[in-house]
CSV table of C-alpha atoms in Angstrom, one decimal:
chain,number,residue,atom,x,y,z
A,1,MET,CA,62.0,133.2,114.9
A,2,SER,CA,62.0,133.9,111.2
A,3,VAL,CA,65.0,132.9,109.1
A,4,SER,CA,65.9,136.6,108.4
A,5,LYS,CA,65.7,137.5,112.0
A,6,SER,CA,67.8,134.6,112.9
A,7,LYS,CA,70.4,135.4,110.3
A,8,ASN,CA,70.4,139.1,111.5
A,9,LEU,CA,71.0,138.0,115.1
A,10,GLU,CA,73.8,135.7,114.0
A,11,ARG,CA,75.5,138.5,112.1
A,12,LYS,CA,75.2,140.8,115.1
A,13,LEU,CA,76.6,138.2,117.4
A,14,ASP,CA,79.5,137.6,114.9
A,15,ASN,CA,80.2,141.3,114.9
A,16,PHE,CA,80.2,141.4,118.7
A,17,ALA,CA,82.5,138.4,118.8
A,18,LYS,CA,84.9,139.9,116.3
A,19,GLU,CA,85.1,143.2,118.3
A,20,ALA,CA,85.7,141.2,121.5
A,21,LYS,CA,88.5,139.2,119.9
A,22,ASN,CA,90.1,142.3,118.5
A,23,GLU,CA,90.1,143.9,121.9
A,24,LEU,CA,91.5,140.8,123.5
A,25,ASN,CA,94.3,140.7,120.9
A,26,ASN,CA,95.1,144.3,121.7
A,27,VAL,CA,95.1,143.9,125.4
A,28,CYS,CA,97.1,140.6,125.3
A,29,GLY,CA,99.4,141.7,122.5
A,30,SER,CA,98.7,138.5,120.6
A,31,SER,CA,96.1,135.8,119.9
A,32,LEU,CA,97.8,133.3,122.2
A,33,TRP,CA,94.9,133.7,124.6
A,34,GLU,CA,92.7,131.8,122.2
A,35,SER,CA,94.6,128.6,122.8
A,36,LEU,CA,95.2,129.2,126.6
A,37,GLY,CA,91.9,130.8,127.5
A,38,PHE,CA,91.5,133.0,130.6
A,39,VAL,CA,94.6,131.4,132.2
A,40,PHE,CA,96.7,133.6,129.9
A,41,PHE,CA,95.2,136.8,131.5
A,42,ASP,CA,97.0,136.1,134.8
A,43,GLN,CA,100.3,136.7,132.9
A,44,LEU,CA,99.4,140.2,132.0
A,45,ASP,CA,101.4,142.9,133.9
A,46,ASP,CA,98.6,145.4,134.6
A,47,SER,CA,95.4,144.8,136.7
A,48,GLU,CA,93.5,147.1,134.3
A,49,LYS,CA,94.5,144.9,131.4
A,50,ILE,CA,93.5,141.8,133.3
A,51,ALA,CA,90.1,143.3,134.1
A,52,LYS,CA,89.6,144.3,130.5
A,53,ALA,CA,90.6,140.9,129.2
A,54,ASN,CA,88.3,139.1,131.6
A,55,PHE,CA,85.4,141.4,130.5
A,56,TYR,CA,85.9,140.7,126.8
A,57,TYR,CA,86.4,137.0,127.4
A,58,GLY,CA,83.2,136.9,129.4
A,59,GLN,CA,81.4,138.6,126.5
A,60,LEU,CA,82.8,135.9,124.1
A,61,GLN,CA,81.5,133.2,126.4
A,62,ILE,CA,78.0,134.7,126.5
A,63,ILE,CA,78.0,135.2,122.7
A,64,ASN,CA,78.9,131.5,122.2
A,65,GLU,CA,76.2,130.4,124.6
A,66,ILE,CA,73.6,132.5,122.7
A,67,LYS,CA,74.8,131.2,119.4
A,68,PHE,CA,74.6,127.6,120.7
A,69,SER,CA,71.0,128.1,121.8
A,70,ILE,CA,69.6,129.6,118.5
């Protein structure tokens, strides 16, 4: 992969990660989930919030795996 394509991919992944973190902060009401991980989601009061938090946390995990492999 060329350097420019690699940098473009990294920028896109960073944007996806930023969006996922913003959504997690909104769903959780704080950034405390960053230190506690997915265990924090069990403390949420709504099953829809838990599902949304798990979805975005899963996205972050995938993004981190992709970034690690490039």
